[in-house]
């Protein structure tokens, strides 16, 4: 029977994702052939100590738990907004850890990012050079277009050998379980990217023209393509990828821009706020152990100052860590803490730390 909440924010890893009810009929996907989820250790970068630590120490609020589950049930992306340092990007690692969704796929957005960067990258020049080496002929005598591959091409000379799926393209493969995908700082993108994402996230599928054009030359139109994060290859048929289990997609934003209504209505939106004293103590406890008297004092001063400007939780953690590890006196610690916790953005009037 269905389980709510699937993500609890407090439990050890479990298989509750298998108890999700069927998706709404307008979010039902049937991609194939079905792929097994990757092994947790398959992507070394995704299980690095810093990311593992973030996943294990994240402290979710009740609102966060509710909206993560809403996104999972509805098979919708989760748009997470809030000030810097509130744990927006850490959330996806915590959910993936608890629900055993495998390595988190990550797409860091810049002002130059395009939809194709997230879906796949194809290098026609390396394809052309490989073809020349195989044929043993100079460039001017090779008249074929890079994508015009045939079944007779030697190994390593096909289009698929020079094409790799990106993080979004990998997340939309027909996995039996949802993959976890972080699209980080979407507000830094070009104005067109949120609109470009609409159709892909709504339809749960995309095409790869370079493979579609050569599908007729291959048995079943199938090509083995490398995925993001590992060297593993998976089958793509007729140059089209369609998901089976819609991925758990988290898009983060620092609130630097507004998004179009058409984009917002396709997302579940979670607005994170600065943690209160109880939540801050819990965060410190998870990262650094039980806060001592000086740490409690730093928490109180951090909260007192946060109303006058933007501060990030990791600034507080840095100050408490150094207070525990440097052996400095109280006066020196106060001076160091003040330097470690400047206001982010425009500096307000000077205040007494």
CSV table of C-alpha atoms in Angstrom, one decimal:
chain,number,residue,atom,x,y,z
A,1,UNK,CA,0.0,0.0,0.0
A,2,UNK,CA,1.2,3.6,-0.5
A,3,UNK,CA,3.4,5.1,2.1
A,4,UNK,CA,3.3,8.8,3.2
A,5,UNK,CA,5.7,10.2,3.9
A,6,UNK,CA,8.2,8.3,1.7
A,7,UNK,CA,10.9,10.6,2.6
A,8,UNK,CA,11.0,11.3,6.3
A,9,UNK,CA,14.1,13.3,6.8
A,10,UNK,CA,15.0,11.3,10.0
A,11,UNK,CA,15.3,7.6,9.1
A,12,UNK,CA,18.2,5.6,8.0
A,13,UNK,CA,18.3,4.5,4.3
A,14,UNK,CA,15.3,2.4,3.3
A,15,UNK,CA,13.3,1.2,0.2
A,16,UNK,CA,10.2,3.3,0.8
A,17,UNK,CA,10.5,4.6,-2.8
A,18,UNK,CA,9.1,1.2,-3.9
A,19,UNK,CA,5.9,2.0,-2.1
A,20,UNK,CA,5.1,5.1,-4.1
A,21,UNK,CA,1.5,4.9,-5.6
A,22,UNK,CA,1.1,5.0,-9.4
A,23,UNK,CA,1.8,8.4,-10.9
A,24,UNK,CA,-1.1,10.7,-11.9
A,25,UNK,CA,-2.2,9.7,-15.4
A,26,UNK,CA,-0.8,12.9,-16.9
A,27,UNK,CA,2.7,12.0,-15.4
A,28,UNK,CA,2.8,8.3,-16.4
A,29,UNK,CA,5.9,7.3,-18.4
A,30,UNK,CA,6.6,4.1,-20.2
A,31,UNK,CA,10.2,4.3,-21.4
A,32,UNK,CA,12.3,1.2,-22.0
A,33,UNK,CA,14.1,-1.1,-22.0
A,34,UNK,CA,14.1,-0.8,-18.2
A,35,UNK,CA,17.5,-0.2,-16.7
A,36,UNK,CA,18.7,-1.3,-13.2
A,37,UNK,CA,19.7,1.6,-10.9
A,38,UNK,CA,23.5,2.2,-10.8
A,39,UNK,CA,25.5,1.0,-7.8
A,40,UNK,CA,25.9,3.5,-5.0
A,41,UNK,CA,29.7,3.5,-5.5
A,42,UNK,CA,29.6,3.7,-9.3
A,43,UNK,CA,30.3,7.4,-9.4
A,44,UNK,CA,33.4,8.3,-7.3
A,45,UNK,CA,32.6,12.0,-7.4
A,46,UNK,CA,29.1,11.5,-6.1
A,47,UNK,CA,30.2,9.6,-3.1
A,48,UNK,CA,33.1,11.9,-2.1
A,49,UNK,CA,33.5,12.5,1.6
A,50,UNK,CA,32.0,16.0,1.5
A,51,UNK,CA,28.9,15.0,-0.4
A,52,UNK,CA,28.4,11.9,1.9
A,53,UNK,CA,28.8,14.1,4.9
A,54,UNK,CA,26.2,16.6,3.6
A,55,UNK,CA,23.7,13.8,3.0
A,56,UNK,CA,24.1,12.4,6.4
A,57,UNK,CA,23.9,15.7,8.3
A,58,UNK,CA,21.1,17.5,6.5
A,59,UNK,CA,18.3,18.4,8.9
A,60,UNK,CA,14.9,18.8,7.1
A,61,UNK,CA,12.1,20.9,8.4
A,62,UNK,CA,8.5,19.6,8.4
A,63,UNK,CA,7.7,21.8,5.4
A,64,UNK,CA,10.6,20.4,3.5
A,65,UNK,CA,9.5,16.8,4.2
A,66,UNK,CA,6.0,17.6,3.0
A,67,UNK,CA,7.0,19.2,-0.2
A,68,UNK,CA,9.7,16.7,-1.1
A,69,UNK,CA,7.0,14.0,-0.8
A,70,UNK,CA,4.6,16.1,-2.9
A,71,UNK,CA,7.2,16.3,-5.6
A,72,UNK,CA,7.9,12.5,-5.4
A,73,UNK,CA,4.2,11.6,-5.6
A,74,UNK,CA,3.4,14.0,-8.4
A,75,UNK,CA,6.5,13.2,-10.4
A,76,UNK,CA,7.3,17.0,-10.6
A,77,UNK,CA,10.6,18.9,-10.2
A,78,UNK,CA,11.2,20.6,-6.9
A,79,UNK,CA,12.2,24.2,-7.1
A,80,UNK,CA,14.1,25.2,-3.9
A,81,UNK,CA,14.7,28.9,-3.3
A,82,UNK,CA,16.2,30.7,-0.3
A,83,UNK,CA,19.2,32.6,0.9
A,84,UNK,CA,22.7,31.3,0.5
A,85,UNK,CA,23.8,28.7,3.0
A,86,UNK,CA,20.3,27.3,3.8
A,87,UNK,CA,21.0,23.8,2.5
A,88,UNK,CA,19.3,24.0,-0.9
A,89,UNK,CA,21.8,21.9,-2.7
A,90,UNK,CA,22.3,19.5,0.2
A,91,UNK,CA,18.7,18.5,0.2
A,92,UNK,CA,18.9,16.3,-2.9
A,93,UNK,CA,21.9,14.3,-1.4
A,94,UNK,CA,19.9,13.7,1.8
A,95,UNK,CA,16.9,12.4,-0.2
A,96,UNK,CA,19.0,10.2,-2.4
A,97,UNK,CA,20.7,8.7,0.6
A,98,UNK,CA,17.6,7.9,2.5
A,99,UNK,CA,15.6,6.5,-0.5
A,100,UNK,CA,18.6,4.7,-2.0
A,101,UNK,CA,18.3,6.5,-5.3
A,102,UNK,CA,22.0,6.0,-6.2
A,103,UNK,CA,24.7,8.6,-7.1
A,104,UNK,CA,23.3,12.1,-7.4
A,105,UNK,CA,23.7,13.6,-10.9
A,106,UNK,CA,24.7,17.3,-10.8
A,107,UNK,CA,24.4,20.0,-13.4
A,108,UNK,CA,26.0,23.3,-12.4
A,109,UNK,CA,24.3,26.2,-14.3
A,110,UNK,CA,26.2,29.2,-15.6
A,111,UNK,CA,25.1,32.1,-17.8
A,112,UNK,CA,26.3,30.1,-20.8
A,113,UNK,CA,24.5,26.8,-20.0
A,114,UNK,CA,22.2,25.5,-22.7
A,115,UNK,CA,19.6,22.6,-22.7
A,116,UNK,CA,22.0,20.5,-24.8
A,117,UNK,CA,24.7,20.8,-22.1
A,118,UNK,CA,22.4,19.0,-19.8
A,119,UNK,CA,21.1,16.4,-22.3
A,120,UNK,CA,24.2,15.2,-24.1
A,121,UNK,CA,27.5,16.3,-25.7
A,122,UNK,CA,28.5,15.1,-29.1
A,123,UNK,CA,32.0,15.7,-30.5
A,124,UNK,CA,31.9,15.5,-34.4
A,125,UNK,CA,35.6,16.4,-34.7
A,126,UNK,CA,36.8,13.5,-32.6
A,127,UNK,CA,34.5,11.3,-34.7
A,128,UNK,CA,36.0,12.6,-37.9
A,129,UNK,CA,39.6,12.1,-36.7
A,130,UNK,CA,38.8,8.5,-35.5
A,131,UNK,CA,37.4,7.7,-38.9
A,132,UNK,CA,40.5,9.1,-40.7
A,133,UNK,CA,42.8,7.0,-38.5
A,134,UNK,CA,40.7,3.9,-39.2
A,135,UNK,CA,40.6,4.5,-42.9
A,136,UNK,CA,44.3,5.5,-43.1
A,137,UNK,CA,43.5,8.5,-45.3
A,138,UNK,CA,44.1,12.2,-45.1
A,139,UNK,CA,41.3,14.6,-44.1
A,140,UNK,CA,40.7,16.0,-47.6
A,141,UNK,CA,39.9,12.5,-48.9
A,142,UNK,CA,37.2,11.7,-46.3
A,143,UNK,CA,34.0,13.0,-47.7
A,144,UNK,CA,31.5,11.4,-45.3
A,145,UNK,CA,29.6,13.6,-42.7
A,146,UNK,CA,30.6,12.6,-39.2
A,147,UNK,CA,27.1,11.2,-38.4
A,148,UNK,CA,26.9,9.0,-41.5
A,149,UNK,CA,27.8,5.7,-39.7
A,150,UNK,CA,27.1,2.3,-41.1
A,151,UNK,CA,27.0,-1.2,-39.5
A,152,UNK,CA,30.3,-1.9,-41.3
A,153,UNK,CA,32.2,0.8,-39.3
A,154,UNK,CA,35.0,-0.6,-37.1
A,155,UNK,CA,34.6,-0.5,-33.3
A,156,UNK,CA,35.2,3.0,-31.9
A,157,UNK,CA,34.2,4.6,-35.2
A,158,UNK,CA,30.5,5.0,-34.6
A,159,UNK,CA,28.6,8.2,-33.6
A,160,UNK,CA,27.9,6.7,-30.1
A,161,UNK,CA,31.6,6.4,-29.4
A,162,UNK,CA,31.8,10.2,-29.5
A,163,UNK,CA,28.6,11.0,-27.6
A,164,UNK,CA,28.0,11.2,-23.9
A,165,UNK,CA,24.8,11.8,-22.1
A,166,UNK,CA,24.8,14.8,-19.7
A,167,UNK,CA,23.3,14.8,-16.2
A,168,UNK,CA,19.7,15.6,-17.3
A,169,UNK,CA,20.0,13.2,-20.2
A,170,UNK,CA,21.1,10.4,-17.9
A,171,UNK,CA,18.4,11.2,-15.3
A,172,UNK,CA,15.7,10.7,-18.0
A,173,UNK,CA,16.9,7.2,-18.9
A,174,UNK,CA,14.3,4.5,-18.3
A,175,UNK,CA,15.5,3.4,-14.8
A,176,UNK,CA,13.4,1.2,-12.7
A,177,UNK,CA,13.9,3.7,-9.8
A,178,UNK,CA,14.0,7.4,-10.0
A,179,UNK,CA,17.5,9.0,-10.3
A,180,UNK,CA,18.3,12.1,-8.3
A,181,UNK,CA,19.3,15.1,-10.2
A,182,UNK,CA,20.5,18.5,-8.9
A,183,UNK,CA,20.2,21.5,-11.3
A,184,UNK,CA,22.1,24.0,-9.3
A,185,UNK,CA,21.6,27.8,-9.4
A,186,UNK,CA,19.1,27.8,-12.2
A,187,UNK,CA,18.7,31.6,-11.6
A,188,UNK,CA,22.1,32.1,-13.1
A,189,UNK,CA,21.1,30.8,-16.4
A,190,UNK,CA,20.4,32.6,-19.7
A,191,UNK,CA,16.8,33.8,-19.8
A,192,UNK,CA,15.8,31.1,-22.3
A,193,UNK,CA,16.9,28.0,-20.3
A,194,UNK,CA,13.9,27.7,-18.0
A,195,UNK,CA,11.6,27.8,-21.0
A,196,UNK,CA,13.8,25.3,-22.9
A,197,UNK,CA,13.5,22.9,-19.9
A,198,UNK,CA,9.7,23.0,-20.0
A,199,UNK,CA,9.1,20.5,-22.7
A,200,UNK,CA,11.8,18.0,-21.6
A,201,UNK,CA,10.6,18.0,-18.0
A,202,UNK,CA,6.9,17.9,-19.0
A,203,UNK,CA,7.3,15.0,-21.5
A,204,UNK,CA,10.1,13.1,-19.7
A,205,UNK,CA,11.8,12.5,-23.0
A,206,UNK,CA,14.2,13.9,-25.6
A,207,UNK,CA,15.7,13.0,-28.9
A,208,UNK,CA,19.3,12.6,-30.1
A,209,UNK,CA,19.3,13.5,-33.8
A,210,UNK,CA,22.8,12.2,-34.4
A,211,UNK,CA,21.7,8.7,-33.3
A,212,UNK,CA,18.3,8.9,-35.0
A,213,UNK,CA,19.9,9.5,-38.4
A,214,UNK,CA,22.0,6.4,-38.2
A,215,UNK,CA,19.4,4.1,-36.4
A,216,UNK,CA,18.5,2.3,-39.7
A,217,UNK,CA,22.0,1.0,-40.0
A,218,UNK,CA,21.9,-0.8,-36.6
A,219,UNK,CA,20.0,-3.9,-35.4
A,220,UNK,CA,16.9,-2.7,-33.7
A,221,UNK,CA,18.1,0.9,-34.1
A,222,UNK,CA,20.1,0.4,-30.9
A,223,UNK,CA,23.3,2.3,-29.9
A,224,UNK,CA,25.3,1.9,-26.7
A,225,UNK,CA,25.9,5.3,-25.2
A,226,UNK,CA,28.1,6.4,-22.3
A,227,UNK,CA,26.2,8.0,-19.4
A,228,UNK,CA,27.2,10.9,-17.1
A,229,UNK,CA,29.2,10.2,-14.0
A,230,UNK,CA,30.6,6.7,-15.0
A,231,UNK,CA,32.0,4.9,-17.9
A,232,UNK,CA,28.9,2.7,-18.2
A,233,UNK,CA,27.1,2.3,-21.5
A,234,UNK,CA,23.4,1.9,-21.9
A,235,UNK,CA,21.2,1.2,-24.9
A,236,UNK,CA,19.4,4.0,-26.7
A,237,UNK,CA,16.9,2.9,-29.3
A,238,UNK,CA,16.2,4.9,-32.5
A,239,UNK,CA,17.9,8.0,-31.0
A,240,UNK,CA,15.1,8.6,-28.4
A,241,UNK,CA,15.3,8.6,-24.6
A,242,UNK,CA,12.1,8.3,-22.5
A,243,UNK,CA,12.0,7.9,-18.7
A,244,UNK,CA,10.1,5.2,-16.9
A,245,UNK,CA,10.4,6.4,-13.3
A,246,UNK,CA,10.5,10.2,-13.4
A,247,UNK,CA,13.7,11.4,-11.7
A,248,UNK,CA,13.7,13.4,-8.4
A,249,UNK,CA,14.8,16.7,-9.8
A,250,UNK,CA,15.9,19.6,-7.5
A,251,UNK,CA,16.4,23.0,-9.0
A,252,UNK,CA,18.0,25.5,-6.7
A,253,UNK,CA,17.7,29.3,-6.9
A,254,UNK,CA,19.1,32.1,-4.7
A,255,UNK,CA,16.2,34.3,-5.8
A,256,UNK,CA,18.2,36.5,-8.2
A,257,UNK,CA,15.5,36.5,-10.8
A,258,UNK,CA,11.8,35.7,-11.5
A,259,UNK,CA,10.8,32.6,-13.4
A,260,UNK,CA,8.0,32.5,-16.0
A,261,UNK,CA,4.6,31.3,-14.8
A,262,UNK,CA,4.6,28.3,-17.2
A,263,UNK,CA,7.8,27.1,-15.6
A,264,UNK,CA,6.6,27.7,-12.0
A,265,UNK,CA,3.4,25.8,-12.5
A,266,UNK,CA,5.3,22.7,-13.6
A,267,UNK,CA,7.3,22.7,-10.3
A,268,UNK,CA,6.6,22.1,-6.6
A,269,UNK,CA,8.1,25.2,-4.9
A,270,UNK,CA,9.9,25.1,-1.6
A,271,UNK,CA,11.0,28.4,0.0
A,272,UNK,CA,13.7,27.8,2.6
A,273,UNK,CA,14.3,30.4,5.4
A,274,UNK,CA,17.1,31.0,7.7
A,275,UNK,CA,17.0,28.4,10.5
A,276,UNK,CA,15.9,29.4,14.0
A,277,UNK,CA,17.9,28.8,17.2
A,278,UNK,CA,16.7,25.2,17.7
A,279,UNK,CA,17.4,24.3,14.1
A,280,UNK,CA,20.8,25.9,14.2
A,281,UNK,CA,21.7,24.0,17.3
A,282,UNK,CA,20.6,20.8,15.5
A,283,UNK,CA,22.7,21.6,12.5
A,284,UNK,CA,25.8,22.3,14.6
A,285,UNK,CA,25.2,19.1,16.6
A,286,UNK,CA,25.0,17.1,13.3
A,287,UNK,CA,28.2,18.5,11.9
A,288,UNK,CA,30.4,19.1,15.0
A,289,UNK,CA,28.8,17.4,18.0
A,290,UNK,CA,27.0,18.9,21.0
A,291,UNK,CA,27.5,22.7,21.0
A,292,UNK,CA,29.4,23.9,24.1
A,293,UNK,CA,28.8,27.2,25.8
A,294,UNK,CA,30.9,29.2,23.4
A,295,UNK,CA,29.2,27.6,20.4
A,296,UNK,CA,25.8,28.5,21.9
A,297,UNK,CA,27.0,32.1,22.3
A,298,UNK,CA,28.0,32.2,18.7
A,299,UNK,CA,24.6,30.8,17.6
A,300,UNK,CA,22.9,33.6,19.6
A,301,UNK,CA,25.1,36.3,18.1
A,302,UNK,CA,24.7,34.9,14.6
A,303,UNK,CA,20.9,35.0,15.0
A,304,UNK,CA,21.0,38.5,16.4
A,305,UNK,CA,23.0,39.8,13.5
A,306,UNK,CA,21.1,37.8,10.8
A,307,UNK,CA,18.2,40.3,10.8
A,308,UNK,CA,20.4,43.1,9.6
A,309,UNK,CA,21.8,41.3,6.5
A,310,UNK,CA,22.4,37.9,4.8
A,311,UNK,CA,24.5,35.4,6.7
A,312,UNK,CA,25.0,31.7,5.7
A,313,UNK,CA,24.9,28.8,8.1
A,314,UNK,CA,28.3,27.5,6.9
A,315,UNK,CA,29.9,30.8,8.2
A,316,UNK,CA,28.7,29.9,11.6
A,317,UNK,CA,30.0,26.3,11.3
A,318,UNK,CA,33.4,27.6,10.2
A,319,UNK,CA,33.6,29.9,13.3
A,320,UNK,CA,32.6,27.1,15.7
A,321,UNK,CA,35.0,24.6,14.1
A,322,UNK,CA,37.9,27.0,14.5
A,323,UNK,CA,36.8,27.8,18.1
A,324,UNK,CA,37.2,24.1,18.9
A,325,UNK,CA,40.4,23.5,17.0
A,326,UNK,CA,42.7,26.5,17.4
A,327,UNK,CA,43.1,26.9,21.1
A,328,UNK,CA,42.8,30.7,20.8
A,329,UNK,CA,41.7,32.8,23.7
A,330,UNK,CA,38.2,34.3,23.9
A,331,UNK,CA,39.1,37.7,22.6
A,332,UNK,CA,41.0,36.3,19.6
A,333,UNK,CA,38.1,33.9,18.9
A,334,UNK,CA,35.6,36.8,18.9
A,335,UNK,CA,37.8,38.8,16.5
A,336,UNK,CA,38.2,35.7,14.2
A,337,UNK,CA,34.5,34.9,14.3
A,338,UNK,CA,33.6,38.4,13.3
A,339,UNK,CA,35.9,38.2,10.3
A,340,UNK,CA,34.5,34.8,9.3
A,341,UNK,CA,30.9,36.0,9.4
A,342,UNK,CA,30.7,39.2,7.3
A,343,UNK,CA,27.4,40.0,5.8
A,344,UNK,CA,26.9,38.6,2.3
A,345,UNK,CA,26.1,41.1,-0.4
A,346,UNK,CA,25.9,44.8,0.5
A,347,UNK,CA,27.4,45.5,3.9
A,348,UNK,CA,25.0,47.0,6.4
A,349,UNK,CA,26.1,49.6,9.0
A,350,UNK,CA,28.8,48.2,11.4
A,351,UNK,CA,27.5,46.4,14.4
A,352,UNK,CA,29.0,45.1,17.6
A,353,UNK,CA,29.8,41.4,17.3
